[in-house]
Tab-separated table of C-alpha atoms and ligand atoms in Angstrom:
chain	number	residue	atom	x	y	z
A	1	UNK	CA	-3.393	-36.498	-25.091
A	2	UNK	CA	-4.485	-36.944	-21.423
A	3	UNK	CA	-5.147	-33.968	-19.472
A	4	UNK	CA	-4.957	-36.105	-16.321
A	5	UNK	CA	-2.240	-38.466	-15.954
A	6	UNK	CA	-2.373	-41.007	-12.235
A	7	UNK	CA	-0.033	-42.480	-10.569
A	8	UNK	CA	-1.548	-45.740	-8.230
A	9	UNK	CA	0.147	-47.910	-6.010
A	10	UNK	CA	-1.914	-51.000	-6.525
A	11	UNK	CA	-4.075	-52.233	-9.228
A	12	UNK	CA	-7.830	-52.458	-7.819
A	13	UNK	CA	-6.989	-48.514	-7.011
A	14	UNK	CA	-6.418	-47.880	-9.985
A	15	UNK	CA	-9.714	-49.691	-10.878
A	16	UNK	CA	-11.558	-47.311	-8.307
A	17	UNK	CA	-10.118	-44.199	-9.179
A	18	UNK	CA	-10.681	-44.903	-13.019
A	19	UNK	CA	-14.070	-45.640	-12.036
A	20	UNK	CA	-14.385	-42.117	-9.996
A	21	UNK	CA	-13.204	-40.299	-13.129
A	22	UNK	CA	-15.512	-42.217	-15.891
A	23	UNK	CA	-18.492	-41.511	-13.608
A	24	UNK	CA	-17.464	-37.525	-13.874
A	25	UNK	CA	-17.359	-37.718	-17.623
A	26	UNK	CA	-13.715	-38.089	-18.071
A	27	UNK	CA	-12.755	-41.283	-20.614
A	28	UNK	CA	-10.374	-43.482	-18.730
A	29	UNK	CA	-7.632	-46.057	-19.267
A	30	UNK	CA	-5.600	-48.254	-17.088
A	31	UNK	CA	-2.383	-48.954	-17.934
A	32	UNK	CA	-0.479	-51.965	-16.115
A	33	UNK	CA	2.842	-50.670	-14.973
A	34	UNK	CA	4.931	-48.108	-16.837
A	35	UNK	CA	4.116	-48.341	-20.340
A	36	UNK	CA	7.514	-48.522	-22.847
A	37	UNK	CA	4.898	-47.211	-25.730
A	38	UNK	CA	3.147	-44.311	-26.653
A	39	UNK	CA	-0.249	-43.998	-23.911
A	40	UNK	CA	-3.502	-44.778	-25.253
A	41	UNK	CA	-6.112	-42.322	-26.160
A	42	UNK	CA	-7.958	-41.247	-22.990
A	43	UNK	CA	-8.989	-38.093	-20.989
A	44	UNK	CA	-7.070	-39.680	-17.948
A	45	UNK	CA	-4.857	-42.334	-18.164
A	46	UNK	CA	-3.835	-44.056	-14.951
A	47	UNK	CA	-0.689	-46.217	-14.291
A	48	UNK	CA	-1.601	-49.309	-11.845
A	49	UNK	CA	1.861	-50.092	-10.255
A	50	UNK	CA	2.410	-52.290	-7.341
A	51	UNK	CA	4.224	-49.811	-5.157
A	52	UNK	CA	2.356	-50.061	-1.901
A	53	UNK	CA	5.083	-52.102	0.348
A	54	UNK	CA	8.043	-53.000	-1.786
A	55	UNK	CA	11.135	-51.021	-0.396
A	56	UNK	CA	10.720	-46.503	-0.714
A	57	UNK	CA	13.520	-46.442	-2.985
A	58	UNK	CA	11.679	-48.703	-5.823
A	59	UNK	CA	8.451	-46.924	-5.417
A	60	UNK	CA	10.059	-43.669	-5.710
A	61	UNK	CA	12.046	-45.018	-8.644
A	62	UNK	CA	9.087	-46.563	-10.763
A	63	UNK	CA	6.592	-43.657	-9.778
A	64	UNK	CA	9.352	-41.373	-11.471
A	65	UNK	CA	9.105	-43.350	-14.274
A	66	UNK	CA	5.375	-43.382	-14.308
A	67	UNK	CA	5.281	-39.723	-13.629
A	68	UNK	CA	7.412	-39.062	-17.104
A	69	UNK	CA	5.942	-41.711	-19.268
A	70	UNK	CA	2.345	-39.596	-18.388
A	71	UNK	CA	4.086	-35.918	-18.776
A	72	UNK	CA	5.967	-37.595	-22.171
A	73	UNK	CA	2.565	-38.142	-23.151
A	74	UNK	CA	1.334	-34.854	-22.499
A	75	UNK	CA	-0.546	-34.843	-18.915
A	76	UNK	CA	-1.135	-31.760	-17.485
A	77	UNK	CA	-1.659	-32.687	-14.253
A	78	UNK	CA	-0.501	-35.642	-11.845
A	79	UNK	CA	-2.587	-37.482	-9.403
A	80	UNK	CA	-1.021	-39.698	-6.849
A	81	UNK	CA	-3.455	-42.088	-5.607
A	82	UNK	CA	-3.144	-44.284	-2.767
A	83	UNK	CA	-5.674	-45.934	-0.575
A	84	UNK	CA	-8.337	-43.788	1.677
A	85	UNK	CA	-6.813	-46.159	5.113
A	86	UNK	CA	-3.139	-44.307	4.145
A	87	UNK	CA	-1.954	-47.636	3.913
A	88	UNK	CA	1.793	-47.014	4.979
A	89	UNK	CA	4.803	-47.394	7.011
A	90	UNK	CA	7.322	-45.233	8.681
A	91	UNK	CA	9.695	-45.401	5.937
A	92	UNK	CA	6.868	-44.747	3.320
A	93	UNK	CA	5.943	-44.949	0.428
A	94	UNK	CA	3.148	-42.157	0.599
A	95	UNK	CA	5.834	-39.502	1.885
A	96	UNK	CA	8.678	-40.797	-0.417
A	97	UNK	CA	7.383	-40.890	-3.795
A	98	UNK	CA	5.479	-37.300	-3.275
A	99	UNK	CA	8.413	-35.198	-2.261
A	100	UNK	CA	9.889	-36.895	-5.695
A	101	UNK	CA	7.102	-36.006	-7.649
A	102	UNK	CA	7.189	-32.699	-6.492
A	103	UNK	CA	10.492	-32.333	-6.713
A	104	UNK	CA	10.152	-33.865	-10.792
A	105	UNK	CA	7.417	-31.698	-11.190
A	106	UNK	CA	9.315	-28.846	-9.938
A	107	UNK	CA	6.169	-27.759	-7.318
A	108	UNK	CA	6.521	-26.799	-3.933
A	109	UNK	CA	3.441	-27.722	-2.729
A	110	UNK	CA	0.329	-30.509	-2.991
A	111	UNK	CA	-2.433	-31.481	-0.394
A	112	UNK	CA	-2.829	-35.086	0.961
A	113	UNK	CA	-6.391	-36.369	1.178
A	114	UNK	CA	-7.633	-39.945	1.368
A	115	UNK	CA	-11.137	-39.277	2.043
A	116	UNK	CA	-13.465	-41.377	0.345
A	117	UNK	CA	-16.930	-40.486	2.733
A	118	UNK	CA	-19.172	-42.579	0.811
A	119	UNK	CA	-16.693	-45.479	2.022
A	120	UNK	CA	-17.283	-44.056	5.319
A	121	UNK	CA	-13.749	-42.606	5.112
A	122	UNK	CA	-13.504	-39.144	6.762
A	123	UNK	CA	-10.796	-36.915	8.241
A	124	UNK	CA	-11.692	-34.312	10.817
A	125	UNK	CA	-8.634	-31.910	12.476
A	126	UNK	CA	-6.044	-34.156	10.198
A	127	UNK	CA	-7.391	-37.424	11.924
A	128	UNK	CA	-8.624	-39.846	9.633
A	129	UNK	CA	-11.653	-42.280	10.882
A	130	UNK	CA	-12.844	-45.155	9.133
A	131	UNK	CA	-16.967	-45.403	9.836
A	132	UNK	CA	-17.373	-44.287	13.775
A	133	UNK	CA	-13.640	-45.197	14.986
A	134	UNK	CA	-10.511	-43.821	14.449
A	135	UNK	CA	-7.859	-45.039	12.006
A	136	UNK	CA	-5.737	-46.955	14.609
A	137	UNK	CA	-8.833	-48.639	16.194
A	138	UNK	CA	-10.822	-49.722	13.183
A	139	UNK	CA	-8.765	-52.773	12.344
A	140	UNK	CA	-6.047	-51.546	10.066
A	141	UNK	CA	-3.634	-51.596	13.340
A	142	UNK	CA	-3.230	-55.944	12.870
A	143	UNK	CA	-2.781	-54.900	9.295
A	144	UNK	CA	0.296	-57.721	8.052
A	145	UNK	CA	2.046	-55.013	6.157
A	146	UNK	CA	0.833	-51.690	6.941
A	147	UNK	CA	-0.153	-51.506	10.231
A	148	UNK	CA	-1.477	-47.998	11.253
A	149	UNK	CA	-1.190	-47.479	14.939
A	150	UNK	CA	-2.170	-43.128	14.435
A	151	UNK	CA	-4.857	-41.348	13.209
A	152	UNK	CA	-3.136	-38.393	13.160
A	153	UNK	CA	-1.939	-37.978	9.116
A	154	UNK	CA	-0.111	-34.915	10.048
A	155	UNK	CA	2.075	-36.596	12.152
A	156	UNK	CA	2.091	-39.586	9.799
A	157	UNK	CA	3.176	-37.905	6.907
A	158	UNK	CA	5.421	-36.186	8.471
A	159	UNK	CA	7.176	-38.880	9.404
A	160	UNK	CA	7.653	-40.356	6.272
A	161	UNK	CA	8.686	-36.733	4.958
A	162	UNK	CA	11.344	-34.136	4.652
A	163	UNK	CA	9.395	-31.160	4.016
A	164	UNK	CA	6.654	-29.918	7.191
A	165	UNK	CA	2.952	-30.952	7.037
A	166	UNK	CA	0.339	-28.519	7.950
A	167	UNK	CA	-3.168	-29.180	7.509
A	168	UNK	CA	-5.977	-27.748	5.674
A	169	UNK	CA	-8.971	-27.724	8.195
A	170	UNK	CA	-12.874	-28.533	8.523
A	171	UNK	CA	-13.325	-24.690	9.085
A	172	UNK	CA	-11.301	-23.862	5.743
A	173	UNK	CA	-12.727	-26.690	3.947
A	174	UNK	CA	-16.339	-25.927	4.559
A	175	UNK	CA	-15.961	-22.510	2.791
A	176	UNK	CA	-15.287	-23.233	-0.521
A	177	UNK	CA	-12.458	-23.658	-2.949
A	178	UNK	CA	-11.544	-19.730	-2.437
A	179	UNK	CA	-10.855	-19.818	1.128
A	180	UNK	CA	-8.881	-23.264	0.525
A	181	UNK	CA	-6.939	-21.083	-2.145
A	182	UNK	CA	-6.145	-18.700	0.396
A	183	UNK	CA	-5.139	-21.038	3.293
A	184	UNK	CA	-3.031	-23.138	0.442
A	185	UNK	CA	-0.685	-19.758	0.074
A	186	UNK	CA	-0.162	-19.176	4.150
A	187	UNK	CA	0.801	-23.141	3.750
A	188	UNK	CA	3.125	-22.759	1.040
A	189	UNK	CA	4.459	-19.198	2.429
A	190	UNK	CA	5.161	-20.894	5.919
A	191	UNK	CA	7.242	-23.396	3.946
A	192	UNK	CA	4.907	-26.414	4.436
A	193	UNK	CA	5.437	-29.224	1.501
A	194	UNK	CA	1.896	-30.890	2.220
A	195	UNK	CA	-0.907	-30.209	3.476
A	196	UNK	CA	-3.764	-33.071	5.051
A	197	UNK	CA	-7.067	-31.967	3.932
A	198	UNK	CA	-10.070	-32.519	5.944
A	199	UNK	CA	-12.913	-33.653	3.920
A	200	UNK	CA	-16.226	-35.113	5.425
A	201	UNK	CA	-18.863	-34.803	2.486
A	202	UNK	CA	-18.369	-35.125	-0.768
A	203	UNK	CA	-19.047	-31.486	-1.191
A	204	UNK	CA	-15.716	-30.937	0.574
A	205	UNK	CA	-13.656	-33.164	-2.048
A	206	UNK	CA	-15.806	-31.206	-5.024
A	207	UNK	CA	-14.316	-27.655	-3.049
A	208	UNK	CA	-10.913	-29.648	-2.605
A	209	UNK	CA	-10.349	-30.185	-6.133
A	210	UNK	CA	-11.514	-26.910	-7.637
A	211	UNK	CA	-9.134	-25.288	-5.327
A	212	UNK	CA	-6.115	-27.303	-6.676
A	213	UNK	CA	-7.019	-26.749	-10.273
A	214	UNK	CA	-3.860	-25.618	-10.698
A	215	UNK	CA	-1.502	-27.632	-8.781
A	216	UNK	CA	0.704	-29.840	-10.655
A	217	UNK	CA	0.271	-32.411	-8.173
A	218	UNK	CA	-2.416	-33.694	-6.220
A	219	UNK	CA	-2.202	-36.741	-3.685
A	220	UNK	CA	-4.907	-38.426	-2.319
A	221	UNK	CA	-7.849	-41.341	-2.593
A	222	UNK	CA	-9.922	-41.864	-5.267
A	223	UNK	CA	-12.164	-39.188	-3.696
A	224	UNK	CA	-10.260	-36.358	-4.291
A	225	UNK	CA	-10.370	-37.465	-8.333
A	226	UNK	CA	-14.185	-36.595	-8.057
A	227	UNK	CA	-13.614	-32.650	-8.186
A	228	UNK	CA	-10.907	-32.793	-10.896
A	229	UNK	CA	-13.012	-33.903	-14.538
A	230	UNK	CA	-14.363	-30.344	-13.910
A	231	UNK	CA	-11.591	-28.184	-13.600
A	232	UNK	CA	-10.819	-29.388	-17.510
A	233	UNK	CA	-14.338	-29.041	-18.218
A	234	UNK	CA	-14.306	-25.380	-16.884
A	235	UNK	CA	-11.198	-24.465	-18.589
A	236	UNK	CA	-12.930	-25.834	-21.769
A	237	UNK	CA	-10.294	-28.842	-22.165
A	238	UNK	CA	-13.206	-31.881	-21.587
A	239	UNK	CA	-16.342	-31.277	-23.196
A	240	UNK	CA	-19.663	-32.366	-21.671
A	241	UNK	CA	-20.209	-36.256	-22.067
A	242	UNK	CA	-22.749	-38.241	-21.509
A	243	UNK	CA	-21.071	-41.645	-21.597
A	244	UNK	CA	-17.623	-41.236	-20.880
A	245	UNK	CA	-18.019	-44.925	-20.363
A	246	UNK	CA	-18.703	-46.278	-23.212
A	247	UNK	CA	-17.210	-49.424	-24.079
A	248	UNK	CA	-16.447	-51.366	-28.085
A	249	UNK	CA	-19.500	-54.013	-28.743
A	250	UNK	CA	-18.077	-57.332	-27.739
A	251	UNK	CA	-20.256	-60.413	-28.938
A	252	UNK	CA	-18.329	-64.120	-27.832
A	253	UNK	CA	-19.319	-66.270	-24.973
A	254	UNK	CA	-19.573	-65.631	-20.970
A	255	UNK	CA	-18.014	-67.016	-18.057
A	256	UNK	CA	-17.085	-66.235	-14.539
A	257	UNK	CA	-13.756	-67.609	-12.844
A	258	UNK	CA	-13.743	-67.337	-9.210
A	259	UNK	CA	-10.348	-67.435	-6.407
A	260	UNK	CA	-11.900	-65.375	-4.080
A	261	UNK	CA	-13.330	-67.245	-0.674
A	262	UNK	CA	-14.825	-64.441	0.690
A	263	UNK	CA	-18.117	-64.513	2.215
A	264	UNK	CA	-19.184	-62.066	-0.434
A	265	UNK	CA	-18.142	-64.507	-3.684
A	266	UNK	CA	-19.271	-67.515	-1.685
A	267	UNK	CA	-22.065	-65.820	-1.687
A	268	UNK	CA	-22.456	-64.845	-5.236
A	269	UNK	CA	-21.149	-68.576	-6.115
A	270	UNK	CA	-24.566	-69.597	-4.136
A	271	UNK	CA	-26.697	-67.820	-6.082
A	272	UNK	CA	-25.275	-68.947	-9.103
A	273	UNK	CA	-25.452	-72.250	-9.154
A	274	UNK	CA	-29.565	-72.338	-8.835
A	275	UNK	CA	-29.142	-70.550	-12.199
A	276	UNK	CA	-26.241	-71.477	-14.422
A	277	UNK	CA	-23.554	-74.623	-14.722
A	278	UNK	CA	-21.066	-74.221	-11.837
A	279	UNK	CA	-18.026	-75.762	-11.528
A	280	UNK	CA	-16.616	-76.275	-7.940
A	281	UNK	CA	-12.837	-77.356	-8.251
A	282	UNK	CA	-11.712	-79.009	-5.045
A	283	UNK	CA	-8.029	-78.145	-4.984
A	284	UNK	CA	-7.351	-79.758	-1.600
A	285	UNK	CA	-8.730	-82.985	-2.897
A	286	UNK	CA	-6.157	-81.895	-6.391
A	287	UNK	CA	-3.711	-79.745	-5.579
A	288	UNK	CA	-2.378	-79.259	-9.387
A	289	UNK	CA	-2.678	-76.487	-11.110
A	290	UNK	CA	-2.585	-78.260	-14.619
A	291	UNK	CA	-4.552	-81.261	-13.154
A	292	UNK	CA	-7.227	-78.719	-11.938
A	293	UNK	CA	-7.252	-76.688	-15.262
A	294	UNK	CA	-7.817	-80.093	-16.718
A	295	UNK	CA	-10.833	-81.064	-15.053
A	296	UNK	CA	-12.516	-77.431	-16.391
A	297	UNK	CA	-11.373	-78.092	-19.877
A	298	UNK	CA	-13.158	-81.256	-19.957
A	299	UNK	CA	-15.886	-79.349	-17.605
A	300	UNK	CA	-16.640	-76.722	-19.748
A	301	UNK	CA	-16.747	-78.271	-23.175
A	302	UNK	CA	-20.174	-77.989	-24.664
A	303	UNK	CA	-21.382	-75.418	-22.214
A	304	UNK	CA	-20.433	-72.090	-23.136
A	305	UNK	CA	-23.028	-70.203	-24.321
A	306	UNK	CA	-23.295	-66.089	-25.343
A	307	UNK	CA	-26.348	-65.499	-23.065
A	308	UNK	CA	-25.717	-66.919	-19.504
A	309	UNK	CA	-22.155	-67.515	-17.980
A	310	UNK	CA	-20.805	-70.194	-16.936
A	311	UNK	CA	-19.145	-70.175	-13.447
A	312	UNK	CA	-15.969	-71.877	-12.521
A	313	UNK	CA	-14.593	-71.613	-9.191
A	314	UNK	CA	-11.726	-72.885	-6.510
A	315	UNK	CA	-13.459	-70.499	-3.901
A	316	UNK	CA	-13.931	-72.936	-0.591
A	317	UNK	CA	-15.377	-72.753	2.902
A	318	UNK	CA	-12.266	-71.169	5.350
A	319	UNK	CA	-12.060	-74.860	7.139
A	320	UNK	CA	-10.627	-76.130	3.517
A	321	UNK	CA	-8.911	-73.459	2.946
A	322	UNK	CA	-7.127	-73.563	5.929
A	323	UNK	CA	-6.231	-77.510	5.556
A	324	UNK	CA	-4.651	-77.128	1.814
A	325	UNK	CA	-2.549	-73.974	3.412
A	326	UNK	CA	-1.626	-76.369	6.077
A	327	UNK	CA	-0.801	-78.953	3.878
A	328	UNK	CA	1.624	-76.924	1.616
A	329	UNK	CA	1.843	-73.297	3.246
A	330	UNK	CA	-0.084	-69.916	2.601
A	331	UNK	CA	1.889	-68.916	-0.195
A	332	UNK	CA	2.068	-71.781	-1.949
A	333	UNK	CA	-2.105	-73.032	-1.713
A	334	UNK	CA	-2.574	-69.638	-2.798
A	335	UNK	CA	-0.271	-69.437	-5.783
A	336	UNK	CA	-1.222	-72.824	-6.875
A	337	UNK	CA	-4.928	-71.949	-6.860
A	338	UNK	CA	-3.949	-68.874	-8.794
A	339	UNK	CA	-1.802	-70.870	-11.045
A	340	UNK	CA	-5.239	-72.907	-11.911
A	341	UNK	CA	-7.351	-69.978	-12.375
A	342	UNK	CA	-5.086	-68.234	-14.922
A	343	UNK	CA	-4.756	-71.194	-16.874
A	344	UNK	CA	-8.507	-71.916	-16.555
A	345	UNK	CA	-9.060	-67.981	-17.608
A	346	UNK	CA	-6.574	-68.584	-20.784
A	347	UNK	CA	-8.409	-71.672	-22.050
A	348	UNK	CA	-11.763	-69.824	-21.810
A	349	UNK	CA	-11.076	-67.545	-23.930
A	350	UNK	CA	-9.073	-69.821	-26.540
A	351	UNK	CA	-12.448	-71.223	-26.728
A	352	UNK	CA	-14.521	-67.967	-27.594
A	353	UNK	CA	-15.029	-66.385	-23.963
A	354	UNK	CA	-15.244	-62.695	-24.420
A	355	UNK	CA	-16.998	-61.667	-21.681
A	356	UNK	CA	-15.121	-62.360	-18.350
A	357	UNK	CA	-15.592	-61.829	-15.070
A	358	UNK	CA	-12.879	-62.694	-12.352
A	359	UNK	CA	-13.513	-62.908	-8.609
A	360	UNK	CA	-10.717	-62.139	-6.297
A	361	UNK	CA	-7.781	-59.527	-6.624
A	362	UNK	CA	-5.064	-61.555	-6.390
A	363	UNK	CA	-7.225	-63.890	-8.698
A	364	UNK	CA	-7.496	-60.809	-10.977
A	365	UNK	CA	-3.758	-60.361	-10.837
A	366	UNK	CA	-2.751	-63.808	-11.831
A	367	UNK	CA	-5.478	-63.881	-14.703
A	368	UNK	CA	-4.340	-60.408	-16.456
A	369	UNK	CA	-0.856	-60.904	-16.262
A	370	UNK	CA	-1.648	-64.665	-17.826
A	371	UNK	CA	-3.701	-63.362	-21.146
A	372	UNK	CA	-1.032	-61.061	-21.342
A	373	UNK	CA	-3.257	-57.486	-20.610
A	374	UNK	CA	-1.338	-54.286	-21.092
A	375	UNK	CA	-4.219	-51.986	-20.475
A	376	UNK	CA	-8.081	-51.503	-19.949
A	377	UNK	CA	-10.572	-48.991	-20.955
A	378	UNK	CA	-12.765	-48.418	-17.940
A	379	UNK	CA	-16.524	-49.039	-19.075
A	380	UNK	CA	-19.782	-48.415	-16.293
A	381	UNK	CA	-19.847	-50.013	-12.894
A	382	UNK	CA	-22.099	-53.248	-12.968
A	383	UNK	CA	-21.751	-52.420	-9.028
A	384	UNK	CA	-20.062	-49.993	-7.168
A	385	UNK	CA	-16.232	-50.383	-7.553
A	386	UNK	CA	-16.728	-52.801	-10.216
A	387	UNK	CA	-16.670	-51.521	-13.728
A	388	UNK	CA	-16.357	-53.710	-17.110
A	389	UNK	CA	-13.293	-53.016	-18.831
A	390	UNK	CA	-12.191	-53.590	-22.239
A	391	UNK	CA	-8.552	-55.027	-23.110
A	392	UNK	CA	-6.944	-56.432	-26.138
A	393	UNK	CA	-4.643	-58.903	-25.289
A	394	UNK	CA	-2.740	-61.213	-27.343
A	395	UNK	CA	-5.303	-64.114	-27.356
A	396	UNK	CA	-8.523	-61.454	-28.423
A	397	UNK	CA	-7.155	-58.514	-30.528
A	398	UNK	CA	-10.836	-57.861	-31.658
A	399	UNK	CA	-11.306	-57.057	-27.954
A	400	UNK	CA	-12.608	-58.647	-24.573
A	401	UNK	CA	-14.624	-57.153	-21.942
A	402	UNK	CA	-13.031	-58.171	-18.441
A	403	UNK	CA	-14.728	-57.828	-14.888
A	404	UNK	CA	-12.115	-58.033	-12.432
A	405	UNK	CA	-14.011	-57.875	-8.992
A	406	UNK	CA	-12.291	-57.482	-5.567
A	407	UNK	CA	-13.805	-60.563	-3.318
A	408	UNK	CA	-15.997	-58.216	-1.186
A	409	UNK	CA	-17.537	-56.236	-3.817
A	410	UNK	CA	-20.926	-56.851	-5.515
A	411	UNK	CA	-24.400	-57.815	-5.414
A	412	UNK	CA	-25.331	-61.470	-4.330
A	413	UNK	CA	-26.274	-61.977	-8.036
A	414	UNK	CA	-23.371	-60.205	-9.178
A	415	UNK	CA	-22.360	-62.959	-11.494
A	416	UNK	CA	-25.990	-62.859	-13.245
A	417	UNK	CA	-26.217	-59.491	-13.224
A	418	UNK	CA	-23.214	-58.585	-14.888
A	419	UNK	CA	-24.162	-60.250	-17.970
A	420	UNK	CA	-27.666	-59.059	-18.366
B	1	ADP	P1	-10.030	-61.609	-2.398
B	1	ADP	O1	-10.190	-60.438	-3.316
B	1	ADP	O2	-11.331	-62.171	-1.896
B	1	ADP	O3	-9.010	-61.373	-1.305
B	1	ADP	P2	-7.941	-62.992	-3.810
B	1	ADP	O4	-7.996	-63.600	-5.170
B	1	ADP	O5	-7.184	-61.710	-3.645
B	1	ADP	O6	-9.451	-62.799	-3.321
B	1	ADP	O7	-7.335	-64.004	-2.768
B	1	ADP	C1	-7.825	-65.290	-2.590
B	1	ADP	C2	-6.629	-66.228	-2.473
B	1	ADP	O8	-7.125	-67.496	-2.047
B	1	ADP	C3	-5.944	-66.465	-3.800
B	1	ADP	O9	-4.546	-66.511	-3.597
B	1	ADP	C4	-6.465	-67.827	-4.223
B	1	ADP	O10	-5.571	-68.488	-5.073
B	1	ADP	C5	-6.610	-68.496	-2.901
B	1	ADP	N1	-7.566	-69.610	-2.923
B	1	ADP	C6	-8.697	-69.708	-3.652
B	1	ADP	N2	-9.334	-70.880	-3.432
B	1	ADP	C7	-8.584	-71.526	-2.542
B	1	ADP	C8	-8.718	-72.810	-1.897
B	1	ADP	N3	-9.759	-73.603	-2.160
B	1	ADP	N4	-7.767	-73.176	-1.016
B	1	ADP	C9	-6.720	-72.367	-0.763
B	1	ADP	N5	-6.538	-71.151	-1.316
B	1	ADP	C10	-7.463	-70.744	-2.197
């Protein structure tokens, strides 16, 4: 039975906070969406759902349904995790779906922290800053779908909330999990329903979740997981373990498909090709899916191999990019292109691929939902943020270990690396 069940409202959070709890000694899964089965056997197990912008009632509906599937299956304690920018609107869903949790849980109370400090994100008097500028100058104010035009989280959850906000501050913080024990009951006795948590260091997250040990629900970034593994551990739940991310032996061939153009993949694709056989689809010169997908079939015939990957990619330059989205629209370049790449992803491991690495998290998206992935076991990070994982989908029951890397993230010889 979990002791820790998640809630997250997109999937390469999920990968991130599964990643936070493996690396504190707690076994992990990810499940994809709410599962209709029994959970799988895991310390935490934390349910990826796609929550982030779709309208508050759905989120609040399908984190309900999350939140009972992981109490059904015994969890102890719920985590809501969202991402450490807050990423929100007026109407939600951060506010939303916590007042319903509490309210399922039956709790009148849970803190709100997105730090993540090693990401450089840190909140100081309830204002959250992303490196040196605050939250509503660092960018994520042009964001397309959650712009966020205050750094004040008081005020922003309160918006999107029923119950009163109050905040937890620096001062508080800085003393340890007792005196954050004691300002939690002069919240919760002045009728506050959340709380924003400053949190600079990591030391502050560590005091942050020792204080809520026993809350029923937590909300917050990844960071706030990192405090958690030892509550259980304490209470003499989780036992000491070395390799809480341990993954099944996996022996099959190696490959690398790539959607992200980032400058970080392009970069990665670079380094590649002076290495292994690279395959650079040109989807504005075909833009098929099942054309493109042909040309790697025939590509990749007599090159896989169990030692070094082979790399096939659709990642261009942002000139091209920008002349097949003019051509057929965004949407559409970009669906076709993922269209390709899931279809590419399928055929490689018809033919024996069982090591995988994807580039890109719509990319990643496309290619799970394609070999028909339910869940993943969250192995060690080959770089920060990037663990392997190990699924069993329909087309490798004996097991396949998947890399699913967000464009940004990795080494420049990420794609080498990974398999070594
Ligand atoms: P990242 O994690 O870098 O944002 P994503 O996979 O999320 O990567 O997004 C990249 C998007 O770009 C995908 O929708 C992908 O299909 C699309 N794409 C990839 N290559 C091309 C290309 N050559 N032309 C147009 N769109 C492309």
């Amino acid at each position: 039975m979990p002791l820790l069940g998640c809630i997250a409202d997109d999937f390469t959070g999920a990968t991130d906070l599964a990643s936070t709890l493996v690396r504190q000694g707690m076994r992990a899964v990810q499940v994809i969406g709410v599962p209709d089965g029994p959970l799988p056997e895991a310390d935490a197990v934390i349910i990826a759902l796609k929550s982030r912008t779709i309208p508050a009632r759905e989120a609040v509906a399908q984190s309900l349904a999350a939140c009972d599937a992981l109490l059904a299956g015994g969890a102890t304690q719920i985590l809501f995790k969202y991402c450490s920018t807050f990423d929100s609107t007026e109407a939600g869903n951060i506010g939303p779906v916590a007042e319903a949790l509490l309210k399922r849980l039956d709790a009148p109370f849970a803190i709100a922290c997105p730090a993540f400090p090693t990401n450089g994100r840190t909140i100081y008097q309830g204002h959250l800053f992303v490196g040196g500028n605050l939250l509503n100058e660092s960018g994520m104010e042009n964001h397309p779908l959650t712009p966020m035009r205050d750094a004040n989280l008081v005020r922003v959850l309160g918006r999107q909330s029923e119950g009163s906000v109050g905040l937890i501050p620096f001062t508080v913080v800085e003393r340890g999990a007792a005196a954050i024990r004691d300002e939690v009951t002069r919240l919760r006795d002045a009728n506050r329903r959340f709380a924003i948590a400053d949190a600079i260091t990591d030391a502050h997250l560590m005091a942050l979740g020792e204080a809520c040990a026993r809350h029923a629900l937590i909300t917050g970034g990844s960071g706030i997981a990192m405090g958690l593994p030892e509550n259980f551990r304490r209470s003499g739940q989780l036992p000491a373990r070395m390799d809480a991310g341990a993954l099944p032996e996996v022996g099959g061939f190696c490959a690398v498909v790539a959607g992200s153009c980032s400058r970080a993949t392009l970069g990665q694709i670079g380094i590649a090709r002076d290495h292994v056989p690279v395959l650079e689809l040109d989807a504005l010169a075909t833009p098929d899916a099942a054309a493109l997908a042909r040309q790697a079939r025939a590509w990749m015939a007599g090159k896989l191999d169990a030692a070094r990957p082979i790399v096939i990619a659709a990642s261009s330059t942002p000139e091209r990019v920008a002349a097949l989205q003019d051509k057929l629209g965004r949407d559409a370049a970009g669906a076709l292109v993922e269209e390709a790449m899931a279809e590419i992803a399928d055929d490689l491991v018809k033919a024996g691929v069982r090591r995988l690495v994807v580039a890109g998290g719509e990319t990643s998206g496309a290619v799970v939902q394609r070999l028909g992935v339910a869940s993943l076991r969250i192995g060690a990070e080959i770089d920060p943020g990037v663990p392997w994982t190990h699924a069993t989908p329909p087309t490798a029951p004996e097991g396949l270990l998947l890399a699913l890397k967000s464009g940004n993230f990795g080494a420049r010889d990420f794609f080498l690396k990974a398999f070594s």
